[in-house]
Short mmCIF file of C-alpha atoms in Angstrom, two decimals:
data_model
loop_
_atom_site.label_atom_id
_atom_site.label_comp_id
_atom_site.label_asym_id
_atom_site.label_seq_id
_atom_site.Cartn_x
_atom_site.Cartn_y
_atom_site.Cartn_z
CA MET A 827 -19.20 22.86 8.09
CA LEU A 828 -17.72 19.39 8.67
CA LEU A 829 -20.00 17.84 6.03
CA ALA A 830 -19.07 20.55 3.54
CA ARG A 831 -15.38 20.02 4.20
CA ARG A 832 -15.70 16.27 3.77
CA GLY A 833 -17.69 16.71 0.58
CA TRP A 834 -15.06 19.03 -0.85
CA SER A 835 -12.33 16.58 0.19
CA TRP A 836 -14.17 13.82 -1.65
CA ILE A 837 -14.22 15.91 -4.83
CA LEU A 838 -10.52 16.73 -4.54
CA ASP A 839 -9.80 13.05 -3.93
CA TYR A 840 -11.34 12.07 -7.26
CA VAL A 841 -9.62 14.93 -9.05
CA TYR A 842 -6.32 13.63 -7.68
CA VAL A 843 -6.85 10.00 -8.68
CA GLY A 844 -8.24 11.08 -12.06
CA TYR A 845 -5.11 13.10 -12.73
CA TRP A 846 -2.79 10.20 -11.91
CA GLN A 847 -4.84 7.70 -13.89
CA VAL A 848 -4.68 9.88 -17.00
CA HIS A 849 -1.06 10.84 -16.38
CA GLY A 850 -0.07 7.20 -15.93
CA PHE A 851 -1.84 6.21 -19.15
CA LEU A 852 -0.34 9.00 -21.26
CA PHE A 853 3.17 9.03 -19.76
CA ARG A 854 4.18 5.46 -19.07
CA GLU A 855 7.41 5.66 -17.15
CA ASP A 856 9.87 2.78 -17.04
CA PRO A 857 9.98 1.52 -13.42
CA ALA A 858 13.52 0.24 -13.98
CA GLN A 859 14.75 3.78 -13.28
CA TYR A 860 13.93 3.25 -9.60
CA LEU A 861 15.89 0.02 -9.22
CA THR A 862 19.17 1.91 -8.85
CA PRO A 863 18.89 4.25 -5.87
CA LYS A 864 20.43 7.69 -5.97
CA LEU A 865 23.36 7.41 -3.55
CA GLY A 866 26.33 9.52 -2.56
CA SER A 867 29.79 7.97 -2.62
CA ALA A 868 29.71 7.17 1.13
CA GLU A 869 26.14 5.96 1.31
CA GLN A 870 24.88 2.41 1.47
CA PRO A 871 21.57 1.42 -0.18
CA GLY A 872 18.60 0.97 2.09
CA PRO A 873 16.46 -2.17 2.15
CA PRO A 874 14.62 -2.94 -1.08
CA VAL A 875 11.08 -1.63 -1.37
CA LEU A 876 8.26 -3.20 -3.36
CA LEU A 877 5.19 -1.09 -4.16
CA ILE A 878 1.69 -2.59 -4.35
CA PRO A 879 -1.07 -0.28 -5.65
CA GLY A 880 -4.78 -0.52 -4.88
CA ILE A 881 -7.59 -1.84 -7.03
CA TYR A 882 -7.93 -0.22 -10.47
CA GLU A 883 -4.55 1.43 -9.91
CA THR A 884 -1.32 0.71 -11.74
CA TRP A 885 2.07 1.08 -10.09
CA GLN A 886 2.33 4.57 -11.59
CA PHE A 887 -0.26 5.83 -9.13
CA MET A 888 2.43 5.36 -6.47
CA ARG A 889 5.13 7.23 -8.35
CA PRO A 890 5.39 9.97 -5.67
CA VAL A 891 6.37 7.24 -3.21
CA ALA A 892 8.72 5.58 -5.72
CA GLU A 893 10.55 8.83 -6.47
CA HIS A 894 10.89 9.71 -2.79
CA LEU A 895 12.21 6.31 -1.70
CA SER A 896 14.59 6.05 -4.65
CA ALA A 897 16.01 9.46 -3.74
CA ALA A 898 16.34 8.23 -0.14
CA GLY A 899 18.58 5.37 -1.28
CA HIS A 900 16.21 2.43 -1.67
CA PRO A 901 15.99 0.14 -4.69
CA VAL A 902 12.29 0.36 -5.58
CA HIS A 903 10.54 -2.57 -7.26
CA VAL A 904 7.12 -2.88 -8.87
CA VAL A 905 5.24 -5.90 -10.22
CA GLN A 906 3.96 -4.75 -13.58
CA GLN A 907 2.02 -8.01 -14.04
CA LEU A 908 -0.45 -6.74 -11.43
CA GLY A 909 -1.81 -4.39 -14.09
CA TYR A 910 -4.81 -2.58 -12.65
CA ASN A 911 -4.93 -4.99 -9.72
CA ARG A 912 -8.38 -6.41 -10.49
CA GLY A 913 -7.72 -10.03 -9.51
CA THR A 914 -8.34 -11.65 -6.16
CA VAL A 915 -6.06 -10.90 -3.24
CA GLN A 916 -4.74 -14.46 -3.45
CA SER A 917 -3.94 -14.34 -7.17
CA MET A 918 -2.30 -10.92 -6.93
CA ALA A 919 -0.30 -12.06 -3.90
CA ALA A 920 0.95 -15.03 -5.95
CA LEU A 921 2.36 -12.61 -8.54
CA VAL A 922 4.12 -10.63 -5.80
CA THR A 923 5.53 -13.79 -4.24
CA GLU A 924 6.76 -15.03 -7.63
CA TYR A 925 8.47 -11.67 -8.24
CA LEU A 926 10.23 -11.80 -4.87
CA ALA A 927 11.51 -15.31 -5.58
CA ARG A 928 12.53 -14.62 -9.18
CA HIS A 929 14.64 -11.64 -8.12
CA ASP A 930 15.79 -13.33 -4.90
CA LEU A 931 14.75 -10.36 -2.79
CA THR A 932 15.05 -10.51 0.99
CA ASP A 933 14.53 -8.04 3.85
CA VAL A 934 11.91 -6.37 1.67
CA VAL A 935 9.73 -3.45 2.74
CA LEU A 936 6.27 -3.58 1.17
CA VAL A 937 4.60 -0.19 0.73
CA ALA A 938 1.00 -0.61 -0.35
CA HIS A 939 -2.14 1.41 -0.93
CA SER A 940 -5.69 0.24 -0.15
CA LYS A 941 -6.22 -3.30 -1.53
CA GLY A 942 -2.45 -3.51 -1.90
CA GLY A 943 -2.19 -3.68 1.89
CA LEU A 944 -4.41 -6.78 1.94
CA ILE A 945 -2.19 -8.35 -0.69
CA GLY A 946 0.92 -7.43 1.27
CA LYS A 947 -0.37 -8.93 4.50
CA TYR A 948 -1.39 -12.12 2.71
CA VAL A 949 2.11 -12.43 1.21
CA MET A 950 3.54 -12.12 4.72
CA THR A 951 1.46 -15.07 5.92
CA GLN A 952 2.59 -17.40 3.15
CA PRO A 953 5.65 -19.68 3.50
CA ASP A 954 7.01 -18.78 0.06
CA GLY A 955 6.92 -15.02 0.54
CA GLY A 956 6.69 -14.29 4.25
CA ASP A 957 10.36 -14.94 4.96
CA ARG A 958 11.39 -12.48 2.27
CA VAL A 959 9.35 -9.58 3.69
CA ARG A 960 10.52 -7.73 6.78
CA GLN A 961 7.66 -5.23 7.11
CA LEU A 962 4.56 -3.80 5.48
CA ILE A 963 3.54 -0.14 5.40
CA ALA A 964 -0.13 -0.12 4.42
CA VAL A 965 -1.89 3.10 3.45
CA ASN A 966 -5.67 3.41 3.78
CA THR A 967 -6.14 -0.36 3.68
CA PRO A 968 -9.60 -1.84 4.40
CA PHE A 969 -8.41 -4.52 6.82
CA SER A 970 -11.93 -4.72 8.27
CA GLY A 971 -13.60 -4.17 4.90
CA SER A 972 -15.92 -1.41 3.80
CA ILE A 973 -19.69 -1.41 4.22
CA TYR A 974 -20.01 0.31 0.84
CA ALA A 975 -18.78 -2.86 -0.87
CA ASN A 976 -22.14 -4.48 -0.08
CA PHE A 977 -23.81 -2.18 -2.62
CA PHE A 978 -21.66 -3.22 -5.59
CA VAL A 979 -22.35 -6.04 -8.04
CA LEU A 980 -18.76 -6.41 -9.22
CA PRO A 981 -17.08 -9.32 -7.37
CA SER A 982 -13.81 -7.37 -7.29
CA ILE A 983 -15.48 -4.70 -5.12
CA ARG A 984 -17.83 -6.94 -3.15
CA ALA A 985 -14.75 -8.80 -1.93
CA PHE A 986 -14.19 -5.87 0.45
CA SER A 987 -17.44 -6.49 2.29
CA PRO A 988 -16.95 -6.83 6.06
CA ARG A 989 -18.88 -10.12 5.74
CA ASN A 990 -16.42 -11.60 3.24
CA LYS A 991 -15.10 -14.88 4.70
CA PHE A 992 -11.57 -14.47 3.34
CA LEU A 993 -11.32 -10.91 4.64
CA ARG A 994 -12.52 -11.95 8.09
CA THR A 995 -10.05 -14.84 8.18
CA GLN A 996 -7.19 -12.53 7.29
CA LEU A 997 -8.25 -10.00 9.92
CA ALA A 998 -8.22 -12.74 12.55
CA ASN A 999 -4.72 -13.82 11.49
CA ILE A 1000 -2.64 -11.54 13.70
CA GLY A 1001 0.70 -13.35 13.43
CA SER A 1002 2.28 -10.75 11.14
CA ASN A 1003 0.57 -7.64 12.52
CA ALA A 1004 3.54 -6.59 14.66
CA ARG A 1005 5.50 -6.08 11.42
CA ILE A 1006 2.81 -3.85 9.89
CA THR A 1007 2.43 -0.08 10.03
CA SER A 1008 -1.09 0.99 9.08
CA VAL A 1009 -1.28 4.63 8.01
CA TYR A 1010 -4.63 6.19 7.29
CA SER A 1011 -6.46 9.46 6.70
CA ARG A 1012 -8.55 11.08 9.39
CA PHE A 1013 -11.42 10.94 6.90
CA ASP A 1014 -11.52 8.19 4.28
CA PRO A 1015 -14.80 8.22 2.32
CA HIS A 1016 -14.16 4.73 0.98
CA ILE A 1017 -13.45 3.06 4.32
CA PRO A 1018 -15.82 4.42 6.99
CA GLU A 1019 -14.79 1.57 9.32
CA GLY A 1020 -11.23 2.89 9.32
CA SER A 1021 -7.91 1.13 8.74
CA GLN A 1022 -6.89 0.33 12.31
CA LEU A 1023 -5.27 -3.09 12.64
CA PRO A 1024 -4.94 -4.80 16.06
CA GLY A 1025 -1.34 -5.39 17.03
CA ALA A 1026 0.07 -3.16 14.29
CA GLU A 1027 1.50 0.32 14.56
CA ASN A 1028 -1.50 2.51 13.69
CA ILE A 1029 -0.89 6.08 12.57
CA GLU A 1030 -3.64 8.54 11.69
CA LEU A 1031 -2.70 11.52 9.52
CA GLU A 1032 -4.58 14.80 9.30
CA THR A 1033 -5.35 14.12 5.66
CA MET A 1034 -8.77 13.93 4.06
CA GLY A 1035 -9.50 11.35 1.39
CA HIS A 1036 -8.61 7.88 0.19
CA PHE A 1037 -6.23 8.72 -2.66
CA ARG A 1038 -4.61 12.11 -2.00
CA ILE A 1039 -2.66 10.74 0.94
CA ILE A 1040 -0.22 9.15 -1.53
CA GLY A 1041 1.08 12.57 -2.53
CA ASP A 1042 1.12 13.96 1.02
CA ARG A 1043 4.53 14.88 2.42
CA ARG A 1044 3.41 13.69 5.85
CA LEU A 1045 2.92 10.17 4.51
CA LEU A 1046 6.43 10.12 3.08
CA GLU A 1047 7.80 11.19 6.45
CA VAL A 1048 5.91 8.36 8.16
CA VAL A 1049 7.24 5.86 5.61
CA ASP A 1050 10.80 7.04 6.23
CA ARG A 1051 10.37 6.81 9.98
CA ALA A 1052 8.70 3.38 9.87
CA ILE A 1053 11.61 1.98 7.84
CA ALA A 1054 14.27 3.61 10.03
CA ASP A 1055 12.64 2.60 13.33
CA TYR A 1056 11.66 -0.92 12.33
CA GLY A 1057 14.40 -2.74 14.23
CA SER A 1058 13.86 -0.92 17.51
CA ARG A 1059 10.09 -1.19 17.32
CA THR A 1060 9.99 -4.94 16.70
CA ALA A 1061 12.63 -5.54 19.37
#
């Protein structure tokens, strides 16, 4: 029964990501609409949020998160130059860092999916970007890698191997972990090792799959709570 449920979840996961990939290609929304949060007359904007998608995902894959956070009063930023996020973690992090500096953003909340979480953590460890980022909320991020990456020829996928030197170095760098919330599905077919990160706030959701969690209401609730409770938790 468990295997059947996991298999069905895997199928639904690919249906979900397939839908958003096609939808994002056919209906290319302007991310500028999320830069001005929807506020009442007495409300103050929340901290700025920057979204970082996973590999082979554009920012539009994270539109459910963008729409929710914009409605909650946050200016939401995306780095369109990331494209489908096929470059190395270091090169993609450089684009994020450059964006933060160009727009003079501070006290930024990074919300990232999968590989995006690795990029976000790397930005936090760099002198040019780390001071501009207050916290990272990483969703289904392979901090410890994925054994399945060993079976791929593409360098962009093999980079997630648990034996990858860069990945292991970043895992051992725990200086920024206290400012990270790692949220992950109970079953993630892409990351059998899990997304737990030592020293971070680790939250497991009763979701099944690597991609569908982005559209899960429970994830949005966790994101809201992580942002609201950040000061008390770090103190």
